[in-house]
mmCIF file of C-alpha atoms in Angstrom:
data_model
loop_
_atom_site.group_PDB
_atom_site.id
_atom_site.type_symbol
_atom_site.label_atom_id
_atom_site.label_comp_id
_atom_site.label_asym_id
_atom_site.label_seq_id
_atom_site.Cartn_x
_atom_site.Cartn_y
_atom_site.Cartn_z
ATOM 1 C CA MET I 1 -0.111 -0.130 -0.004
ATOM 2 C CA SER I 2 1.021 3.337 -1.296
ATOM 3 C CA SER I 3 1.970 5.820 1.526
ATOM 4 C CA MET I 4 -1.041 8.411 0.442
ATOM 5 C CA ARG I 5 -3.170 6.126 0.378
ATOM 6 C CA PHE I 6 -2.286 4.849 3.965
ATOM 7 C CA LEU I 7 -2.578 8.598 4.880
ATOM 8 C CA SER I 8 -5.996 8.844 3.438
ATOM 9 C CA TYR I 9 -7.077 6.020 5.246
ATOM 10 C CA LEU I 10 -5.675 7.157 8.661
ATOM 11 C CA TRP I 11 -7.059 10.692 8.373
ATOM 12 C CA ARG I 12 -11.019 8.842 7.341
ATOM 13 C CA GLY I 13 -10.322 7.069 10.354
ATOM 14 C CA PHE I 14 -9.000 9.635 12.704
ATOM 15 C CA PHE I 15 -11.982 12.026 11.335
ATOM 16 C CA CYS I 16 -14.590 9.333 12.045
ATOM 17 C CA CYS I 17 -13.369 8.706 15.336
ATOM 18 C CA CYS I 18 -13.506 12.477 15.882
ATOM 19 C CA CYS I 19 -16.923 12.937 14.718
ATOM 20 C CA ILE I 20 -18.322 9.582 16.871
ATOM 21 C CA ARG I 21 -16.555 11.289 19.635
ATOM 22 C CA ALA I 22 -18.356 14.354 19.013
ATOM 23 C CA MET I 23 -21.972 13.474 18.547
ATOM 24 C CA PRO I 24 -24.062 12.146 21.890
ATOM 25 C CA ALA I 25 -23.773 8.482 22.740
ATOM 26 C CA LYS I 26 -27.619 8.646 22.537
ATOM 27 C CA ILE I 27 -29.800 11.010 21.267
ATOM 28 C CA GLN I 28 -32.353 12.433 23.531
ATOM 29 C CA GLN I 29 -36.050 12.259 22.569
ATOM 30 C CA GLU I 30 -39.076 13.794 24.433
ATOM 31 C CA PRO I 31 -41.356 11.543 26.231
ATOM 32 C CA LEU I 32 -44.542 11.478 24.131
ATOM 33 C CA ASN I 33 -47.435 13.413 25.915
ATOM 34 C CA ASP I 34 -50.040 11.865 25.819
ATOM 35 C CA ARG I 35 -52.821 13.688 27.734
ATOM 36 C CA PRO I 36 -55.868 14.560 25.653
ATOM 37 C CA VAL I 37 -55.875 18.160 23.923
ATOM 38 C CA ILE I 38 -59.393 20.140 24.517
ATOM 39 C CA GLY I 39 -60.549 22.797 22.200
ATOM 40 C CA ILE I 40 -62.135 25.629 23.709
ATOM 41 C CA LEU I 41 -64.373 28.608 21.164
ATOM 42 C CA THR I 42 -63.264 31.688 22.451
ATOM 43 C CA GLN I 43 -65.623 34.404 23.287
ATOM 44 C CA LEU I 44 -65.920 37.683 21.426
ATOM 45 C CA VAL I 45 -65.024 40.752 24.032
ATOM 46 C CA SER I 46 -67.913 42.974 24.712
ATOM 47 C CA ASP I 47 -66.766 44.819 27.812
ATOM 48 C CA ASP I 48 -65.138 48.247 26.734
ATOM 49 C CA VAL I 49 -62.094 47.681 29.635
ATOM 50 C CA MET I 50 -60.882 44.169 27.823
ATOM 51 C CA ARG I 51 -61.067 45.688 24.159
ATOM 52 C CA PRO I 52 -57.588 47.119 24.360
ATOM 53 C CA PHE I 53 -55.842 43.740 25.287
ATOM 54 C CA GLY I 54 -57.733 41.577 22.357
ATOM 55 C CA ARG I 55 -61.151 40.845 20.296
ATOM 56 C CA THR I 56 -61.438 37.527 22.019
ATOM 57 C CA TYR I 57 -60.697 36.128 25.126
ATOM 58 C CA ILE I 58 -61.265 32.599 27.395
ATOM 59 C CA PRO I 59 -61.611 32.928 31.129
ATOM 60 C CA ASP I 60 -58.989 31.487 32.522
ATOM 61 C CA SER I 61 -60.828 29.201 35.236
ATOM 62 C CA TYR I 62 -61.829 27.479 32.082
ATOM 63 C CA VAL I 63 -58.223 26.708 31.440
ATOM 64 C CA THR I 64 -57.105 26.121 34.884
ATOM 65 C CA TYR I 65 -60.537 23.482 35.238
ATOM 66 C CA LEU I 66 -59.078 21.373 32.119
ATOM 67 C CA GLU I 67 -55.598 21.398 33.106
ATOM 68 C CA SER I 68 -56.201 20.193 36.332
ATOM 69 C CA GLY I 69 -57.922 17.517 35.515
ATOM 70 C CA GLY I 70 -55.006 16.512 33.107
ATOM 71 C CA SER I 71 -55.706 17.622 29.772
ATOM 72 C CA ARG I 72 -53.731 20.495 27.301
ATOM 73 C CA VAL I 73 -55.789 23.220 25.910
ATOM 74 C CA MET I 74 -56.149 24.608 22.786
ATOM 75 C CA PRO I 75 -57.893 27.927 21.654
ATOM 76 C CA ILE I 76 -60.128 28.119 19.068
ATOM 77 C CA ARG I 77 -60.516 31.404 17.804
ATOM 78 C CA LEU I 78 -63.759 32.382 15.703
ATOM 79 C CA THR I 79 -61.998 33.864 12.626
ATOM 80 C CA LEU I 80 -60.979 30.833 10.792
ATOM 81 C CA THR I 81 -62.009 29.174 7.895
ATOM 82 C CA THR I 82 -64.066 25.656 7.730
ATOM 83 C CA THR I 83 -60.827 23.776 6.424
ATOM 84 C CA GLU I 84 -58.668 25.247 9.304
ATOM 85 C CA TYR I 85 -61.769 24.390 11.779
ATOM 86 C CA GLU I 86 -61.473 20.995 10.446
ATOM 87 C CA ASN I 87 -57.982 20.329 10.665
ATOM 88 C CA ILE I 88 -57.837 21.560 14.064
ATOM 89 C CA PHE I 89 -60.748 19.065 15.197
ATOM 90 C CA ARG I 90 -58.601 16.316 13.763
ATOM 91 C CA LYS I 91 -56.097 17.677 16.411
ATOM 92 C CA ILE I 92 -58.312 17.587 19.383
ATOM 93 C CA ASN I 93 -59.914 14.955 21.954
ATOM 94 C CA GLY I 94 -62.769 17.054 22.284
ATOM 95 C CA LEU I 95 -64.232 21.062 22.938
ATOM 96 C CA LEU I 96 -65.953 22.761 25.793
ATOM 97 C CA LEU I 97 -68.342 25.390 24.856
ATOM 98 C CA ILE I 98 -67.967 28.333 27.983
ATOM 99 C CA GLY I 99 -70.030 30.228 28.942
ATOM 100 C CA GLY I 100 -70.974 33.713 28.480
ATOM 101 C CA ALA I 101 -73.618 36.214 26.102
ATOM 102 C CA ALA I 102 -73.306 35.349 22.369
ATOM 103 C CA ASP I 103 -76.359 35.052 20.590
ATOM 104 C CA LEU I 104 -77.415 31.240 20.119
ATOM 105 C CA GLU I 105 -78.565 31.702 16.327
ATOM 106 C CA THR I 106 -76.524 34.098 14.540
ATOM 107 C CA SER I 107 -73.045 35.162 16.814
ATOM 108 C CA ASP I 108 -69.753 33.256 15.387
ATOM 109 C CA PHE I 109 -69.365 31.471 18.875
ATOM 110 C CA ALA I 110 -72.728 29.342 17.095
ATOM 111 C CA ARG I 111 -71.849 29.598 13.711
ATOM 112 C CA VAL I 112 -68.117 27.508 14.660
ATOM 113 C CA ALA I 113 -70.000 25.203 17.617
ATOM 114 C CA LYS I 114 -72.221 24.311 14.638
ATOM 115 C CA ILE I 115 -69.080 23.267 12.654
ATOM 116 C CA PHE I 116 -67.590 21.487 15.451
ATOM 117 C CA TYR I 117 -71.142 20.147 16.213
ATOM 118 C CA LYS I 118 -71.209 18.292 12.513
ATOM 119 C CA LEU I 119 -67.841 17.190 12.906
ATOM 120 C CA ALA I 120 -68.425 14.963 15.927
ATOM 121 C CA LEU I 121 -71.410 13.891 14.998
ATOM 122 C CA GLU I 122 -69.907 12.357 11.989
ATOM 123 C CA ALA I 123 -67.195 10.865 14.265
ATOM 124 C CA ASN I 124 -69.324 9.522 16.720
ATOM 125 C CA ASP I 125 -71.312 7.842 13.916
ATOM 126 C CA ALA I 126 -67.983 6.650 12.643
ATOM 127 C CA GLY I 127 -67.359 5.052 15.743
ATOM 128 C CA ASP I 128 -64.803 7.645 16.825
ATOM 129 C CA PHE I 129 -65.935 9.157 20.427
ATOM 130 C CA PHE I 130 -65.571 13.001 20.167
ATOM 131 C CA PRO I 131 -67.019 14.983 23.593
ATOM 132 C CA ILE I 132 -68.455 18.178 23.667
ATOM 133 C CA TRP I 133 -69.080 19.667 26.684
ATOM 134 C CA GLY I 134 -71.259 23.109 27.673
ATOM 135 C CA THR I 135 -71.004 25.120 30.143
ATOM 136 C CA CYS I 136 -73.916 27.467 30.896
ATOM 137 C CA MET I 137 -74.497 29.267 27.498
ATOM 138 C CA GLY I 138 -72.610 26.531 25.823
ATOM 139 C CA MET I 139 -75.328 23.985 27.515
ATOM 140 C CA GLN I 140 -78.072 26.206 25.682
ATOM 141 C CA LEU I 141 -76.294 26.385 22.320
ATOM 142 C CA LEU I 142 -75.898 22.375 22.707
ATOM 143 C CA THR I 143 -79.898 22.327 23.009
ATOM 144 C CA VAL I 144 -80.565 24.860 19.913
ATOM 145 C CA LEU I 145 -78.015 23.081 17.760
ATOM 146 C CA VAL I 146 -79.324 19.426 18.520
ATOM 147 C CA ALA I 147 -83.092 20.430 18.098
ATOM 148 C CA GLY I 148 -82.119 22.742 15.217
ATOM 149 C CA GLN I 149 -83.731 25.660 16.681
ATOM 150 C CA ASN I 150 -84.078 27.767 19.846
ATOM 151 C CA LEU I 151 -86.598 25.974 22.015
ATOM 152 C CA LEU I 152 -85.402 28.074 25.312
ATOM 153 C CA THR I 153 -87.955 30.221 27.587
ATOM 154 C CA ASN I 154 -87.229 32.058 30.088
ATOM 155 C CA THR I 155 -86.787 30.326 33.643
ATOM 156 C CA THR I 156 -86.512 31.456 37.190
ATOM 157 C CA ALA I 157 -83.301 29.663 37.829
ATOM 158 C CA GLU I 158 -80.861 31.795 39.214
ATOM 159 C CA ASN I 159 -79.066 31.283 42.216
ATOM 160 C CA VAL I 160 -80.975 27.960 43.673
ATOM 161 C CA ALA I 161 -80.242 24.240 44.062
ATOM 162 C CA LEU I 162 -82.376 21.831 42.307
ATOM 163 C CA PRO I 163 -82.419 18.121 42.007
ATOM 164 C CA LEU I 164 -81.782 16.276 38.425
ATOM 165 C CA ASN I 165 -84.312 15.030 36.472
ATOM 166 C CA LEU I 166 -82.840 12.009 34.931
ATOM 167 C CA THR I 167 -84.324 10.025 32.220
ATOM 168 C CA ALA I 168 -84.939 6.082 32.821
ATOM 169 C CA ASP I 169 -81.652 5.439 30.629
ATOM 170 C CA ALA I 170 -79.386 7.950 32.543
ATOM 171 C CA PRO I 171 -77.885 5.069 34.684
ATOM 172 C CA THR I 172 -76.940 3.023 32.107
ATOM 173 C CA SER I 173 -75.536 6.095 29.932
ATOM 174 C CA ARG I 174 -71.742 6.434 29.598
ATOM 175 C CA MET I 175 -71.640 9.476 31.696
ATOM 176 C CA PHE I 176 -73.205 7.648 34.799
ATOM 177 C CA GLN I 177 -72.997 4.011 34.518
ATOM 178 C CA ASN I 178 -70.184 4.387 36.411
ATOM 179 C CA PHE I 179 -71.459 6.756 39.001
ATOM 180 C CA PRO I 180 -72.251 5.901 42.536
ATOM 181 C CA LYS I 181 -75.294 4.743 42.825
ATOM 182 C CA ARG I 182 -76.241 6.045 46.376
ATOM 183 C CA LEU I 183 -74.729 10.110 45.272
ATOM 184 C CA LEU I 184 -76.784 9.474 41.697
ATOM 185 C CA LYS I 185 -79.731 9.058 43.732
ATOM 186 C CA ALA I 186 -79.241 12.164 46.073
ATOM 187 C CA LEU I 187 -79.114 13.565 43.295
ATOM 188 C CA THR I 188 -82.666 13.186 41.673
ATOM 189 C CA GLU I 189 -83.830 13.470 45.308
ATOM 190 C CA GLU I 190 -82.466 15.992 46.794
ATOM 191 C CA PRO I 191 -81.466 20.224 46.022
ATOM 192 C CA LEU I 192 -77.834 19.298 45.347
ATOM 193 C CA THR I 193 -77.104 21.507 41.993
ATOM 194 C CA GLY I 194 -76.631 24.914 41.795
ATOM 195 C CA ASN I 195 -78.033 26.808 38.770
ATOM 196 C CA PHE I 196 -77.641 30.236 37.449
ATOM 197 C CA HIS I 197 -79.198 30.854 35.184
ATOM 198 C CA ASN I 198 -82.338 32.567 33.104
ATOM 199 C CA TYR I 199 -82.768 29.994 30.133
ATOM 200 C CA GLY I 200 -84.138 26.578 30.336
#
């Protein structure tokens, strides 16, 4: 072997050794985060005091509530396209419709919620469980979406505790099937649920 060829091999070997030593022994990979991602529709700001801070908001209490249960939160703005909402739908595991004071039929909040509601129905029909939770106005909006019209009426349920009026199938439903029977019975017989709404 010629000395030039030998030097060439020597340099290659030296180069490889240096490069291998310079590389980390094991590439650190971040652990997979499999906590559910829950989307929250934002609300339009209606308060003059909050307007300088942005056009939409989510009260922190909803974010804290979901994160305390182990979820991650994805804010969903009301100004995106249907295609963008479809992409978001594929990346989240559920949706929270928050309380507030938006029109249940004509607001951007209602329009966007309807898109997600239809996508959730399609997913659930295909066997892919996609929950939507509505709090206060969010629950009222769900009743409008399910009924296809606004059937809500004024009611006197402001700051009052009432028992739940459950259907006969409630104890075997997905939501209540593992619920403690004593507590479920108490919820239907005693005024244990707080109500703070004007429509029902």
